[in-house]
Tab-separated table of C-alpha atoms and ligand atoms in Angstrom:
chain	number	residue	atom	x	y	z
A	393	UNK	CA	-5.017	-53.214	-50.138
A	394	UNK	CA	-5.985	-54.456	-53.501
A	395	UNK	CA	-8.156	-57.479	-53.697
A	396	UNK	CA	-7.802	-59.232	-56.948
A	397	UNK	CA	-11.054	-60.958	-57.736
A	398	UNK	CA	-11.276	-63.073	-60.710
A	399	UNK	CA	-14.777	-63.818	-61.813
A	400	UNK	CA	-15.208	-66.786	-64.013
A	401	UNK	CA	-18.300	-67.080	-66.337
A	402	UNK	CA	-19.792	-69.790	-68.283
A	403	UNK	CA	-18.612	-69.584	-71.741
A	404	UNK	CA	-21.979	-70.578	-73.246
A	405	UNK	CA	-24.395	-68.356	-71.239
A	406	UNK	CA	-22.032	-65.932	-69.398
A	407	UNK	CA	-23.629	-66.957	-66.141
A	408	UNK	CA	-21.541	-66.545	-62.915
A	409	UNK	CA	-23.397	-69.351	-61.302
A	410	UNK	CA	-20.769	-71.964	-61.958
A	411	UNK	CA	-18.999	-74.363	-59.709
A	412	UNK	CA	-15.618	-75.949	-59.957
A	413	UNK	CA	-15.830	-79.468	-61.111
A	414	UNK	CA	-12.397	-80.901	-60.569
A	415	UNK	CA	-9.887	-81.140	-63.252
A	416	UNK	CA	-9.606	-83.032	-66.563
A	417	UNK	CA	-6.809	-85.498	-67.605
A	418	UNK	CA	-4.326	-82.630	-68.358
A	419	UNK	CA	-4.991	-81.067	-65.015
A	420	UNK	CA	-7.075	-78.078	-66.315
A	421	UNK	CA	-9.707	-76.981	-63.815
A	422	UNK	CA	-13.216	-77.508	-65.018
A	423	UNK	CA	-16.453	-76.032	-64.195
A	424	UNK	CA	-19.994	-76.957	-64.222
A	425	UNK	CA	-22.670	-74.178	-64.986
A	426	UNK	CA	-25.694	-74.256	-62.819
A	427	UNK	CA	-27.554	-72.119	-65.180
A	428	UNK	CA	-27.289	-73.893	-68.517
A	429	UNK	CA	-25.750	-77.101	-67.351
A	430	UNK	CA	-22.620	-76.839	-69.493
A	431	UNK	CA	-19.323	-78.444	-68.432
A	432	UNK	CA	-16.068	-76.737	-69.529
A	433	UNK	CA	-12.560	-75.750	-68.800
A	434	UNK	CA	-11.936	-72.780	-66.759
A	435	UNK	CA	-9.389	-70.621	-68.571
A	436	UNK	CA	-6.490	-70.257	-66.325
A	437	UNK	CA	-5.114	-67.053	-68.116
A	438	UNK	CA	-8.414	-65.177	-68.364
A	439	UNK	CA	-7.087	-61.631	-67.287
A	440	UNK	CA	-9.621	-59.696	-69.104
A	441	UNK	CA	-13.364	-59.408	-68.600
A	442	UNK	CA	-15.702	-59.083	-71.532
A	443	UNK	CA	-16.026	-55.398	-70.690
A	444	UNK	CA	-12.376	-54.783	-70.645
A	445	UNK	CA	-12.019	-56.709	-74.134
A	446	UNK	CA	-14.665	-54.401	-75.532
A	447	UNK	CA	-12.980	-51.292	-74.356
A	448	UNK	CA	-9.579	-52.385	-75.601
A	449	UNK	CA	-11.109	-53.564	-78.991
A	450	UNK	CA	-12.891	-50.192	-79.346
A	451	UNK	CA	-9.677	-48.303	-78.556
A	452	UNK	CA	-7.840	-50.364	-81.209
A	453	UNK	CA	-10.560	-49.654	-83.773
A	454	UNK	CA	-10.283	-45.834	-82.984
A	455	UNK	CA	-6.596	-45.584	-82.999
A	456	UNK	CA	-5.565	-48.536	-85.201
A	457	UNK	CA	-2.281	-48.802	-83.523
A	458	UNK	CA	-1.601	-52.091	-82.061
A	459	UNK	CA	1.701	-50.968	-80.480
A	460	UNK	CA	-0.292	-48.192	-78.705
A	461	UNK	CA	-2.772	-50.665	-77.393
A	462	UNK	CA	-0.035	-52.876	-76.166
A	463	UNK	CA	1.640	-50.099	-74.379
A	464	UNK	CA	-1.631	-48.774	-72.908
A	465	UNK	CA	-3.363	-51.907	-71.722
A	466	UNK	CA	-0.503	-54.309	-71.596
A	467	UNK	CA	-2.365	-56.730	-73.767
A	468	UNK	CA	-0.163	-58.769	-76.200
A	469	UNK	CA	-0.774	-58.607	-79.887
A	470	UNK	CA	-1.740	-62.341	-80.257
A	471	UNK	CA	-4.410	-61.841	-77.640
A	472	UNK	CA	-5.758	-58.936	-79.328
A	473	UNK	CA	-5.701	-60.615	-82.765
A	474	UNK	CA	-7.648	-63.457	-81.244
A	475	UNK	CA	-10.248	-61.288	-80.007
A	476	UNK	CA	-10.517	-59.375	-83.165
A	477	UNK	CA	-10.953	-62.644	-85.077
A	478	UNK	CA	-13.581	-63.885	-82.610
A	479	UNK	CA	-15.541	-60.549	-83.028
A	480	UNK	CA	-15.629	-60.988	-86.714
A	481	UNK	CA	-18.404	-63.689	-86.760
A	482	UNK	CA	-20.966	-61.196	-88.094
A	483	UNK	CA	-20.983	-60.611	-91.642
A	484	UNK	CA	-19.696	-57.170	-92.763
A	485	UNK	CA	-21.808	-55.068	-94.756
B	1791	ZN	ZN1	-23.905	-71.572	-68.708
């Protein structure tokens, strides 16, 4: 038996100490973080943990094949692109 457990974390401090806080006007579930006090929207399609993202991004950087990554991890190109853009906040040497 496979138990699927999705752990939601605070987007600001990555804490798992968050509680559901109802929904906003558009019906998206919201959370309240007990650690930093932030309020935010729980992402309904968050299928990858930060760890998994790192592994996938690393694999992409090593192989430079988006099609291969798609096939191996089942992650869509747009998702991968978004991660890559987000990871480029640090200035490149
Ligand atoms: Zn927080």
